[in-house]
Amino acid sequence: MKMLSKKPNILVIGDLMIDHYLWGSCDRISPEAPVQVVNVKKESSVLGGAGNVINNLFTLGATVDVISVIGDDNVANELKSLLEKIKISTSNLIVENNRKTSKKSRLIASQQQVLRYDMESIDDINEESHKKIISNLEKNIKKYSSIILSDYGKGVLTTKLTQDIINIANKNSVKVLVDPKGKDYSKYKGSYTLTPNKKEAQEATNIDIKDENSLINALKNLKEKCDLEVSLITLSEQGIAIFDENLTIKPTVAREVYDVTGAGDTVIASIAFALGNDLNINEAVSFANLAAGVVVGKLGSATTTLDEIYEYESSLHKSNSNSHIKTFEEIEKLASKLHNLGKKIVFTNGCFDILHVGHVKYLEEARSYGDVLILGLNADSSVKKLKGDSRPINNQDDRAYILASLESVDYVVIFEEETPYELIKLIKPHVLVKGGDYEGKAVVGQDIADELKLVKFVDGKSTTNTIKRIQENEKCNN
């Protein structure tokens, strides 16, 4: 996956709420009624509903605006405070005096939810609030890369408002992504995509999704009825299904699942963020799968950062080899992030013309000296200067791809210069690794790295020897 450096401006419109938790323990039953007596030891509150989408966008690094309708109550003040803590403006929150701001309280005893009680209004917003939302949107629409409609069925996203938002966005070429609610998806007609899960898609289409054909039929049904550009269905541990002209299923990449709470919010936020960084929809969904893989490995409604996603992808090592081949600009940004994460960076370089067991063992040992191995690969022009006009046997793209596929190699960077000094300056590795034949010699970049490690070569294993054997066999055959 390429580095995502943009901070897209994304607007979230939907139902804001507070998720409130009371944490305690229980060791007796009440004498007044057959219920548990919970001794509450602490309480916590976090952004819920559309607020969790906002939180996900914020932690990814997006610039986020929010439009919603709240009540004139203490819960509204608490909600504003939570938004302001993550530097999200509350100036576009519209107050309706007779409305209750949504708050969902959960009583947790010994990590088990024993009760939930809600205080909220679920009536449709009034006409005045509708007009204020549309007026605000029309004034600011051009600054957004996309709009996320986060519908929790609490009355903000009425059918008329939803259609008005989509029409304004489409006229201005702004993508609308919707996390839908209910069984009737006609209110979302004309949006870029919807992100229902399998159960929601079955209810909305009346199609029992049990195999690939029924999945395609459900995706087509949503695409046609809702006039979507791209049709999506999230399939839990199976990944995400996409239908544009053909069916594609992006498999999930979660290693361990502790809690799926809020994973849907992470998916829609991640897709919008990736699209805002100029990824196509397939790349955006792959990115969202990685983000969801991080989130379901945490307890509670969680979020993830770009750094966590990059690290997670690297640890899985299931990404396409091309994604491990970086430019100078990309590796500089990546190295900076790795330094900030406290990772020990190892650097080595070479031609690696015809890969053999000596190379593989050398790279495995180099990788053992730190957390991340970055390999500087001599470009074809550089190899010719070092080895002569008959080399390299394999071109730089082929060599880079093969090296990037090795488990021991995290990233490959091709350099044109005779030495990798400028590359080493960008990376600032902690450990510099060279072959044992450099014993007692000056090593390029030694003044930058914290330490130098020399690795002995495997006896008799070299590209030159391999080429000689091939040439000798050819002579014998002739």
Tab-separated table of C-alpha atoms in Angstrom:
chain	number	residue	atom	x	y	z
A	1	MET	CA	0.000	0.000	0.000
A	2	LYS	CA	1.317	3.420	-0.911
A	3	MET	CA	1.792	6.092	1.737
A	4	LEU	CA	-1.278	8.293	2.249
A	5	SER	CA	-0.077	11.854	2.826
A	6	LYS	CA	-3.149	13.982	2.070
A	7	LYS	CA	-5.513	15.258	4.773
A	8	PRO	CA	-8.834	15.208	2.898
A	9	ASN	CA	-11.611	17.483	4.105
A	10	ILE	CA	-14.591	15.218	4.847
A	11	LEU	CA	-18.045	16.223	6.056
A	12	VAL	CA	-20.043	13.932	8.355
A	13	ILE	CA	-23.810	14.404	8.614
A	14	GLY	CA	-25.873	12.132	10.840
A	15	ASP	CA	-27.040	11.102	14.278
A	16	LEU	CA	-24.625	12.132	17.019
A	17	MET	CA	-24.807	10.409	20.384
A	18	ILE	CA	-22.854	9.616	23.514
A	19	ASP	CA	-21.957	6.055	24.472
A	20	HIS	CA	-21.919	6.054	28.267
A	21	TYR	CA	-20.489	3.172	30.309
A	22	LEU	CA	-20.887	2.328	33.997
A	23	TRP	CA	-18.230	-0.196	35.037
A	24	GLY	CA	-18.546	-2.316	38.164
A	25	SER	CA	-18.720	-5.712	39.806
A	26	CYS	CA	-21.511	-7.879	41.171
A	27	ASP	CA	-21.430	-10.356	44.029
A	28	ARG	CA	-25.047	-10.430	45.234
A	29	ILE	CA	-28.698	-10.365	44.205
A	30	SER	CA	-30.976	-7.565	45.416
A	31	PRO	CA	-33.354	-8.461	48.291
A	32	GLU	CA	-35.913	-6.131	46.686
A	33	ALA	CA	-36.165	-7.962	43.319
A	34	PRO	CA	-34.417	-10.823	41.467
A	35	VAL	CA	-31.812	-8.528	39.917
A	36	GLN	CA	-28.063	-8.092	40.283
A	37	VAL	CA	-26.686	-5.409	42.544
A	38	VAL	CA	-23.789	-3.770	40.693
A	39	ASN	CA	-21.195	-1.813	42.632
A	40	VAL	CA	-20.218	0.898	40.102
A	41	LYS	CA	-16.512	1.741	40.340
A	42	LYS	CA	-16.030	4.028	37.330
A	43	GLU	CA	-17.848	5.556	34.379
A	44	SER	CA	-16.746	6.711	30.956
A	45	SER	CA	-18.246	8.465	27.940
A	46	VAL	CA	-17.178	8.393	24.293
A	47	LEU	CA	-18.533	9.690	20.999
A	48	GLY	CA	-21.061	7.307	19.493
A	49	GLY	CA	-23.072	7.017	16.295
A	50	ALA	CA	-21.849	9.518	13.728
A	51	GLY	CA	-19.399	10.669	16.404
A	52	ASN	CA	-17.504	7.384	16.132
A	53	VAL	CA	-17.133	7.949	12.362
A	54	ILE	CA	-15.740	11.419	13.147
A	55	ASN	CA	-13.322	9.937	15.678
A	56	ASN	CA	-12.098	7.407	13.110
A	57	LEU	CA	-11.536	10.126	10.496
A	58	PHE	CA	-9.711	12.301	13.026
A	59	THR	CA	-7.305	9.547	14.097
A	60	LEU	CA	-6.557	8.734	10.439
A	61	GLY	CA	-5.548	12.367	9.938
A	62	ALA	CA	-8.477	13.794	7.970
A	63	THR	CA	-9.842	17.318	8.359
A	64	VAL	CA	-13.397	16.786	9.591
A	65	ASP	CA	-16.546	18.931	9.721
A	66	VAL	CA	-19.828	17.778	11.244
A	67	ILE	CA	-23.432	18.839	10.762
A	68	SER	CA	-26.130	17.450	13.041
A	69	VAL	CA	-29.120	18.354	15.201
A	70	ILE	CA	-28.986	18.134	18.997
A	71	GLY	CA	-31.092	19.215	21.962
A	72	ASP	CA	-30.633	22.065	24.397
A	73	ASP	CA	-29.569	19.897	27.329
A	74	ASN	CA	-26.631	18.756	29.442
A	75	VAL	CA	-25.979	15.784	27.154
A	76	ALA	CA	-25.520	18.214	24.240
A	77	ASN	CA	-22.938	20.151	26.264
A	78	GLU	CA	-21.128	16.908	27.096
A	79	LEU	CA	-21.173	15.910	23.420
A	80	LYS	CA	-19.747	19.266	22.353
A	81	SER	CA	-16.987	18.895	24.911
A	82	LEU	CA	-16.031	15.464	23.511
A	83	LEU	CA	-15.906	16.884	19.973
A	84	GLU	CA	-13.847	19.886	21.041
A	85	LYS	CA	-11.325	17.571	22.726
A	86	ILE	CA	-10.394	16.268	19.278
A	87	LYS	CA	-10.504	19.783	17.794
A	88	ILE	CA	-13.756	19.291	15.831
A	89	SER	CA	-15.795	22.472	15.406
A	90	THR	CA	-19.294	22.386	16.927
A	91	SER	CA	-20.453	25.543	15.146
A	92	ASN	CA	-22.610	23.540	12.713
A	93	LEU	CA	-24.577	21.712	15.406
A	94	ILE	CA	-28.172	22.899	15.219
A	95	VAL	CA	-30.189	23.069	18.450
A	96	GLU	CA	-33.858	22.094	18.704
A	97	ASN	CA	-35.221	23.112	22.079
A	98	ASN	CA	-37.623	20.219	22.612
A	99	ARG	CA	-35.179	17.563	21.438
A	100	LYS	CA	-33.230	15.139	23.645
A	101	THR	CA	-29.618	14.563	22.641
A	102	SER	CA	-29.018	10.820	22.329
A	103	LYS	CA	-27.203	9.080	25.171
A	104	LYS	CA	-26.934	5.307	25.491
A	105	SER	CA	-25.882	4.059	28.920
A	106	ARG	CA	-24.543	0.568	29.438
A	107	LEU	CA	-24.098	-1.124	32.800
A	108	ILE	CA	-21.098	-3.481	32.717
A	109	ALA	CA	-20.503	-5.965	35.527
A	110	SER	CA	-17.350	-8.102	35.383
A	111	GLN	CA	-16.922	-7.332	31.655
A	112	GLN	CA	-20.520	-8.450	30.977
A	113	GLN	CA	-23.173	-5.983	29.791
A	114	VAL	CA	-26.175	-6.508	32.053
A	115	LEU	CA	-28.342	-3.525	31.112
A	116	ARG	CA	-28.627	-0.703	28.593
A	117	TYR	CA	-30.920	2.304	28.843
A	118	ASP	CA	-31.355	5.069	26.266
A	119	MET	CA	-32.403	8.699	26.606
A	120	GLU	CA	-33.096	10.320	23.237
A	121	SER	CA	-35.502	11.789	20.706
A	122	ILE	CA	-36.102	9.856	17.501
A	123	ASP	CA	-38.632	12.189	15.854
A	124	ASP	CA	-37.721	13.699	12.502
A	125	ILE	CA	-35.980	17.065	12.716
A	126	ASN	CA	-38.139	20.091	11.972
A	127	GLU	CA	-38.265	22.133	8.776
A	128	GLU	CA	-36.178	24.959	10.219
A	129	SER	CA	-33.303	22.563	11.034
A	130	HIS	CA	-33.589	21.097	7.534
A	131	LYS	CA	-33.208	24.548	5.948
A	132	LYS	CA	-30.194	25.403	8.119
A	133	ILE	CA	-28.418	22.172	7.145
A	134	ILE	CA	-29.024	22.743	3.428
A	135	SER	CA	-27.960	26.388	3.638
A	136	ASN	CA	-24.724	25.436	5.395
A	137	LEU	CA	-24.018	22.667	2.883
A	138	GLU	CA	-24.575	24.874	-0.160
A	139	LYS	CA	-22.149	27.479	1.187
A	140	ASN	CA	-19.348	24.983	1.897
A	141	ILE	CA	-19.865	22.026	-0.462
A	142	LYS	CA	-16.867	22.781	-2.688
A	143	LYS	CA	-14.324	22.337	0.111
A	144	TYR	CA	-15.210	18.681	0.760
A	145	SER	CA	-13.709	15.642	-0.959
A	146	SER	CA	-16.621	13.510	0.226
A	147	ILE	CA	-19.626	13.421	2.547
A	148	ILE	CA	-20.431	10.562	4.916
A	149	LEU	CA	-24.082	10.106	5.908
A	150	SER	CA	-24.130	8.182	9.184
A	151	ASP	CA	-27.748	7.106	9.678
A	152	TYR	CA	-28.728	5.593	13.020
A	153	GLY	CA	-32.465	6.203	12.531
A	154	LYS	CA	-32.678	8.953	15.142
A	155	GLY	CA	-34.449	11.493	12.921
A	156	VAL	CA	-31.644	13.666	11.517
A	157	LEU	CA	-31.377	12.051	8.091
A	158	THR	CA	-34.981	12.321	6.924
A	159	THR	CA	-35.787	11.113	3.415
A	160	LYS	CA	-36.132	14.678	2.105
A	161	LEU	CA	-32.924	15.902	3.740
A	162	THR	CA	-30.951	12.866	2.563
A	163	GLN	CA	-32.111	13.338	-1.032
A	164	ASP	CA	-31.387	17.081	-0.921
A	165	ILE	CA	-27.843	16.415	0.356
A	166	ILE	CA	-27.170	13.815	-2.354
A	167	ASN	CA	-28.500	16.095	-5.116
A	168	ILE	CA	-26.323	19.019	-3.995
A	169	ALA	CA	-23.268	16.773	-3.688
A	170	ASN	CA	-23.764	15.197	-7.118
A	171	LYS	CA	-24.106	18.615	-8.774
A	172	ASN	CA	-20.719	19.508	-7.277
A	173	SER	CA	-19.029	16.135	-8.015
A	174	VAL	CA	-18.657	15.307	-4.318
A	175	LYS	CA	-18.989	11.614	-3.418
A	176	VAL	CA	-21.617	10.640	-0.814
A	177	LEU	CA	-20.947	7.481	1.193
A	178	VAL	CA	-23.794	6.151	3.341
A	179	ASP	CA	-23.930	3.877	6.368
A	180	PRO	CA	-27.620	2.956	5.931
A	181	LYS	CA	-30.401	2.171	8.394
A	182	GLY	CA	-33.721	0.380	8.026
A	183	LYS	CA	-35.062	-1.701	5.144
A	184	ASP	CA	-35.990	1.005	2.636
A	185	TYR	CA	-32.843	2.324	0.962
A	186	SER	CA	-34.679	4.499	-1.586
A	187	LYS	CA	-33.853	7.579	0.508
A	188	TYR	CA	-30.149	7.026	-0.388
A	189	LYS	CA	-30.731	6.927	-4.164
A	190	GLY	CA	-27.939	8.583	-6.143
A	191	SER	CA	-25.204	8.218	-3.534
A	192	TYR	CA	-21.733	6.963	-4.491
A	193	THR	CA	-21.943	3.841	-2.331
A	194	LEU	CA	-23.641	2.257	0.683
A	195	THR	CA	-21.904	0.086	3.286
A	196	PRO	CA	-24.544	-2.342	4.626
A	197	ASN	CA	-23.490	-5.554	6.302
A	198	LYS	CA	-24.765	-8.912	5.050
A	199	LYS	CA	-27.822	-8.984	7.345
A	200	GLU	CA	-28.793	-5.410	6.452
A	201	ALA	CA	-28.361	-6.091	2.729
A	202	GLN	CA	-30.573	-9.186	2.958
A	203	GLU	CA	-33.325	-7.189	4.665
A	204	ALA	CA	-33.091	-4.333	2.163
A	205	THR	CA	-33.133	-6.572	-0.926
A	206	ASN	CA	-35.196	-9.566	0.318
A	207	ILE	CA	-32.432	-11.778	-1.075
A	208	ASP	CA	-31.024	-14.618	1.033
A	209	ILE	CA	-27.264	-14.264	0.530
A	210	LYS	CA	-25.970	-17.836	0.689
A	211	ASP	CA	-23.557	-18.155	-2.256
A	212	GLU	CA	-21.747	-16.103	-4.892
A	213	ASN	CA	-24.767	-15.869	-7.206
A	214	SER	CA	-27.094	-14.570	-4.487
A	215	LEU	CA	-24.377	-12.154	-3.351
A	216	ILE	CA	-24.050	-10.777	-6.899
A	217	ASN	CA	-27.844	-10.485	-7.169
A	218	ALA	CA	-28.012	-8.530	-3.893
A	219	LEU	CA	-25.192	-6.210	-4.982
A	220	LYS	CA	-26.841	-5.649	-8.378
A	221	ASN	CA	-30.177	-5.022	-6.695
A	222	LEU	CA	-28.692	-2.324	-4.471
A	223	LYS	CA	-26.743	-0.786	-7.356
A	224	GLU	CA	-29.769	-0.546	-9.642
A	225	LYS	CA	-32.453	0.438	-7.111
A	226	CYS	CA	-30.265	3.039	-5.402
A	227	ASP	CA	-28.491	4.203	-8.578
A	228	LEU	CA	-25.083	3.659	-6.957
A	229	GLU	CA	-21.738	4.124	-8.663
A	230	VAL	CA	-20.290	1.246	-6.635
A	231	SER	CA	-22.187	-1.385	-4.663
A	232	LEU	CA	-20.646	-2.759	-1.452
A	233	ILE	CA	-21.633	-5.314	1.176
A	234	THR	CA	-19.477	-5.977	4.235
A	235	LEU	CA	-19.175	-9.694	4.982
A	236	SER	CA	-17.684	-9.708	8.491
A	237	GLU	CA	-14.765	-12.170	8.648
A	238	GLN	CA	-15.049	-12.884	4.881
A	239	GLY	CA	-14.167	-9.301	3.988
A	240	ILE	CA	-15.944	-6.804	1.738
A	241	ALA	CA	-17.743	-7.550	-1.544
A	242	ILE	CA	-17.585	-4.905	-4.293
A	243	PHE	CA	-19.657	-4.772	-7.452
A	244	ASP	CA	-18.779	-2.249	-10.120
A	245	GLU	CA	-19.005	-4.153	-13.388
A	246	ASN	CA	-17.778	-7.409	-11.840
A	247	LEU	CA	-17.756	-8.987	-8.394
A	248	THR	CA	-14.624	-8.568	-6.283
A	249	ILE	CA	-14.292	-9.814	-2.709
A	250	LYS	CA	-11.541	-8.202	-0.686
A	251	PRO	CA	-10.751	-10.719	2.084
A	252	THR	CA	-10.463	-9.648	5.671
A	253	VAL	CA	-6.979	-9.396	7.169
A	254	ALA	CA	-7.769	-9.620	10.882
A	255	ARG	CA	-5.472	-11.946	12.825
A	256	GLU	CA	-7.454	-11.962	16.074
A	257	VAL	CA	-10.974	-10.660	16.695
A	258	TYR	CA	-11.677	-9.338	20.173
A	259	ASP	CA	-14.573	-6.974	19.494
A	260	VAL	CA	-16.388	-5.943	16.292
A	261	THR	CA	-17.997	-2.901	17.946
A	262	GLY	CA	-17.667	0.122	15.680
A	263	ALA	CA	-15.966	-1.796	12.842
A	264	GLY	CA	-18.601	-0.524	10.377
A	265	ASP	CA	-17.765	3.069	11.307
A	266	THR	CA	-14.091	2.342	10.724
A	267	VAL	CA	-14.811	0.856	7.287
A	268	ILE	CA	-16.793	3.814	5.931
A	269	ALA	CA	-14.367	6.358	7.431
A	270	SER	CA	-11.370	4.506	5.966
A	271	ILE	CA	-12.902	4.237	2.489
A	272	ALA	CA	-13.680	7.983	2.447
A	273	PHE	CA	-10.169	8.802	3.699
A	274	ALA	CA	-8.516	6.571	1.088
A	275	LEU	CA	-10.634	7.975	-1.762
A	276	GLY	CA	-9.617	11.445	-0.578
A	277	ASN	CA	-6.003	10.307	-1.044
A	278	ASP	CA	-6.695	9.446	-4.709
A	279	LEU	CA	-6.929	5.674	-4.257
A	280	ASN	CA	-9.420	3.860	-6.480
A	281	ILE	CA	-12.317	2.007	-4.868
A	282	ASN	CA	-10.557	-1.376	-4.839
A	283	GLU	CA	-7.484	0.125	-3.178
A	284	ALA	CA	-9.717	2.042	-0.758
A	285	VAL	CA	-11.533	-1.128	0.293
A	286	SER	CA	-8.235	-2.951	0.810
A	287	PHE	CA	-7.136	-0.072	3.045
A	288	ALA	CA	-10.449	-0.242	4.948
A	289	ASN	CA	-9.951	-3.980	5.503
A	290	LEU	CA	-6.563	-3.295	7.083
A	291	ALA	CA	-8.040	-0.564	9.290
A	292	ALA	CA	-10.879	-2.851	10.387
A	293	GLY	CA	-8.334	-5.598	11.076
A	294	VAL	CA	-6.598	-3.318	13.565
A	295	VAL	CA	-9.840	-2.150	15.175
A	296	VAL	CA	-11.396	-5.588	15.796
A	297	GLY	CA	-8.206	-6.536	17.605
A	298	LYS	CA	-9.052	-3.929	20.261
A	299	LEU	CA	-11.768	-3.897	22.909
A	300	GLY	CA	-14.653	-1.417	22.648
A	301	SER	CA	-15.482	1.070	19.894
A	302	ALA	CA	-11.967	1.684	18.688
A	303	THR	CA	-10.111	3.726	16.088
A	304	THR	CA	-6.796	3.300	14.325
A	305	THR	CA	-4.004	5.531	13.090
A	306	LEU	CA	-2.141	5.386	9.786
A	307	ASP	CA	0.992	4.267	11.631
A	308	GLU	CA	-0.872	1.317	13.154
A	309	ILE	CA	-2.223	0.350	9.726
A	310	TYR	CA	1.220	0.496	8.075
A	311	GLU	CA	2.720	-1.567	10.880
A	312	TYR	CA	-0.156	-4.040	10.748
A	313	GLU	CA	0.157	-4.466	6.979
A	314	SER	CA	3.893	-5.045	7.310
A	315	SER	CA	3.376	-7.631	10.050
A	316	LEU	CA	0.831	-9.526	7.963
A	317	HIS	CA	3.185	-9.493	4.957
A	318	LYS	CA	0.188	-10.404	2.797
A	319	SER	CA	0.333	-7.249	0.709
A	320	ASN	CA	1.350	-7.236	-2.942
A	321	SER	CA	5.139	-7.142	-3.345
A	322	ASN	CA	4.858	-3.896	-5.311
A	323	SER	CA	3.579	-2.159	-2.187
A	324	HIS	CA	6.952	-2.860	-0.510
A	325	ILE	CA	8.900	-1.073	-3.249
A	326	LYS	CA	9.232	2.598	-2.319
A	327	THR	CA	10.486	5.803	-3.904
A	328	PHE	CA	12.934	8.115	-2.129
A	329	GLU	CA	10.063	10.402	-1.121
A	330	GLU	CA	7.940	7.533	0.192
A	331	ILE	CA	10.769	5.922	2.175
A	332	GLU	CA	11.697	9.257	3.788
A	333	LYS	CA	8.142	9.660	5.119
A	334	LEU	CA	7.940	6.023	6.124
A	335	ALA	CA	11.304	6.099	7.914
A	336	SER	CA	10.189	9.165	9.844
A	337	LYS	CA	7.059	7.329	10.989
A	338	LEU	CA	9.088	4.272	11.964
A	339	HIS	CA	11.463	6.449	14.020
A	340	ASN	CA	8.452	8.030	15.758
A	341	LEU	CA	7.113	4.559	16.564
A	342	GLY	CA	10.440	3.646	18.161
A	343	LYS	CA	11.232	0.951	15.587
A	344	LYS	CA	14.852	-0.144	15.089
A	345	ILE	CA	15.650	0.328	11.376
A	346	VAL	CA	18.231	-1.853	9.600
A	347	PHE	CA	19.658	-0.893	6.199
A	348	THR	CA	21.679	-2.836	3.678
A	349	ASN	CA	22.280	-2.504	-0.031
A	350	GLY	CA	23.547	-4.421	-3.044
A	351	CYS	CA	22.920	-5.560	-6.615
A	352	PHE	CA	21.260	-8.927	-5.821
A	353	ASP	CA	21.366	-9.836	-9.514
A	354	ILE	CA	20.618	-13.559	-9.431
A	355	LEU	CA	19.096	-14.378	-6.062
A	356	HIS	CA	20.634	-17.407	-4.330
A	357	VAL	CA	20.728	-18.993	-0.883
A	358	GLY	CA	23.685	-16.834	0.163
A	359	HIS	CA	21.622	-13.691	-0.433
A	360	VAL	CA	18.606	-15.073	1.462
A	361	LYS	CA	20.655	-16.083	4.525
A	362	TYR	CA	22.458	-12.726	4.478
A	363	LEU	CA	19.141	-10.837	4.445
A	364	GLU	CA	17.621	-13.025	7.157
A	365	GLU	CA	20.565	-12.265	9.443
A	366	ALA	CA	20.396	-8.549	8.590
A	367	ARG	CA	16.681	-8.506	9.497
A	368	SER	CA	17.442	-10.111	12.869
A	369	TYR	CA	19.324	-6.978	13.979
A	370	GLY	CA	16.197	-4.800	14.182
A	371	ASP	CA	12.468	-4.400	13.601
A	372	VAL	CA	12.446	-3.282	9.955
A	373	LEU	CA	14.863	-4.067	7.104
A	374	ILE	CA	15.128	-1.521	4.298
A	375	LEU	CA	17.138	-2.648	1.271
A	376	GLY	CA	18.795	-0.197	-1.111
A	377	LEU	CA	18.955	-1.819	-4.548
A	378	ASN	CA	21.479	-0.720	-7.162
A	379	ALA	CA	19.716	0.437	-10.341
A	380	ASP	CA	20.725	-1.143	-13.648
A	381	SER	CA	22.951	1.833	-14.501
A	382	SER	CA	24.687	1.545	-11.142
A	383	VAL	CA	25.236	-2.208	-11.565
A	384	LYS	CA	26.868	-1.670	-14.989
A	385	LYS	CA	29.351	0.770	-13.473
A	386	LEU	CA	30.238	-1.746	-10.772
A	387	LYS	CA	30.069	-5.049	-12.681
A	388	GLY	CA	30.522	-4.195	-16.361
A	389	ASP	CA	28.275	-3.953	-19.421
A	390	SER	CA	27.215	-7.618	-19.267
A	391	ARG	CA	25.420	-7.045	-15.977
A	392	PRO	CA	22.834	-7.084	-14.570
A	393	ILE	CA	21.300	-10.310	-15.814
A	394	ASN	CA	17.923	-9.331	-14.319
A	395	ASN	CA	16.620	-5.777	-14.637
A	396	GLN	CA	16.010	-3.556	-11.601
A	397	ASP	CA	12.209	-3.968	-11.570
A	398	ASP	CA	12.456	-7.765	-11.567
A	399	ARG	CA	15.146	-7.736	-8.882
A	400	ALA	CA	13.164	-5.319	-6.714
A	401	TYR	CA	9.958	-7.371	-6.969
A	402	ILE	CA	11.657	-10.644	-6.021
A	403	LEU	CA	13.447	-9.051	-3.054
A	404	ALA	CA	10.250	-7.329	-1.866
A	405	SER	CA	8.520	-10.720	-1.780
A	406	LEU	CA	10.993	-12.099	0.797
A	407	GLU	CA	9.694	-12.304	4.353
A	408	SER	CA	12.939	-10.842	5.706
A	409	VAL	CA	12.736	-7.685	3.556
A	410	ASP	CA	10.259	-5.004	4.585
A	411	TYR	CA	10.980	-2.350	1.937
A	412	VAL	CA	13.095	-1.999	-1.220
A	413	VAL	CA	14.325	1.314	-2.661
A	414	ILE	CA	16.115	1.538	-6.030
A	415	PHE	CA	18.961	4.075	-6.199
A	416	GLU	CA	20.768	5.331	-9.321
A	417	GLU	CA	23.910	6.710	-7.615
A	418	GLU	CA	27.132	4.724	-7.314
A	419	THR	CA	26.694	4.627	-3.523
A	420	PRO	CA	23.562	4.674	-1.337
A	421	TYR	CA	24.822	7.574	0.800
A	422	GLU	CA	21.959	9.971	-0.036
A	423	LEU	CA	19.433	7.218	0.622
A	424	ILE	CA	21.015	6.402	3.978
A	425	LYS	CA	20.843	10.104	4.880
A	426	LEU	CA	17.070	10.043	4.277
A	427	ILE	CA	16.476	6.854	6.260
A	428	LYS	CA	18.900	7.432	9.177
A	429	PRO	CA	19.074	3.693	10.025
A	430	HIS	CA	20.045	2.466	13.450
A	431	VAL	CA	21.999	-0.479	12.021
A	432	LEU	CA	24.018	-0.639	8.788
A	433	VAL	CA	24.720	-4.145	7.475
A	434	LYS	CA	27.410	-5.120	4.951
A	435	GLY	CA	29.133	-8.318	3.851
A	436	GLY	CA	32.073	-9.794	5.750
A	437	ASP	CA	34.458	-8.766	2.962
A	438	TYR	CA	34.219	-5.190	4.296
A	439	GLU	CA	36.195	-6.147	7.416
A	440	GLY	CA	38.668	-3.315	8.079
A	441	LYS	CA	37.294	-1.163	5.229
A	442	ALA	CA	35.360	2.101	5.300
A	443	VAL	CA	31.624	1.572	4.748
A	444	VAL	CA	29.449	4.208	3.072
A	445	GLY	CA	26.958	5.607	5.580
A	446	GLN	CA	28.822	4.400	8.643
A	447	ASP	CA	28.905	8.005	9.883
A	448	ILE	CA	25.086	8.127	9.893
A	449	ALA	CA	24.080	4.765	11.412
A	450	ASP	CA	24.413	4.007	15.117
A	451	GLU	CA	26.236	0.727	14.494
A	452	LEU	CA	27.737	-1.413	11.742
A	453	LYS	CA	27.196	-5.168	11.452
A	454	LEU	CA	29.266	-7.357	9.131
A	455	VAL	CA	27.669	-10.599	7.918
A	456	LYS	CA	29.769	-13.464	6.555
A	457	PHE	CA	28.825	-14.789	3.132
A	458	VAL	CA	27.937	-18.440	2.544
A	459	ASP	CA	31.014	-20.108	1.060
A	460	GLY	CA	30.815	-20.735	-2.680
A	461	LYS	CA	27.532	-18.912	-3.126
A	462	SER	CA	27.686	-15.866	-5.396
A	463	THR	CA	26.074	-14.481	-8.528
A	464	THR	CA	29.434	-14.582	-10.339
A	465	ASN	CA	29.864	-18.296	-9.579
A	466	THR	CA	26.303	-18.992	-10.700
A	467	ILE	CA	26.910	-17.227	-14.033
A	468	LYS	CA	30.185	-19.144	-14.536
A	469	ARG	CA	28.446	-22.472	-14.015
A	470	ILE	CA	25.732	-21.549	-16.507
A	471	GLN	CA	28.345	-20.518	-19.079
A	472	GLU	CA	30.347	-23.718	-18.521
A	473	ASN	CA	27.207	-25.845	-18.980
A	474	GLU	CA	26.413	-23.989	-22.188
A	475	LYS	CA	29.939	-24.723	-23.539
A	476	CYS	CA	29.592	-28.405	-22.684
A	477	ASN	CA	26.211	-28.609	-24.403
A	478	ASN	CA	27.610	-26.912	-27.504
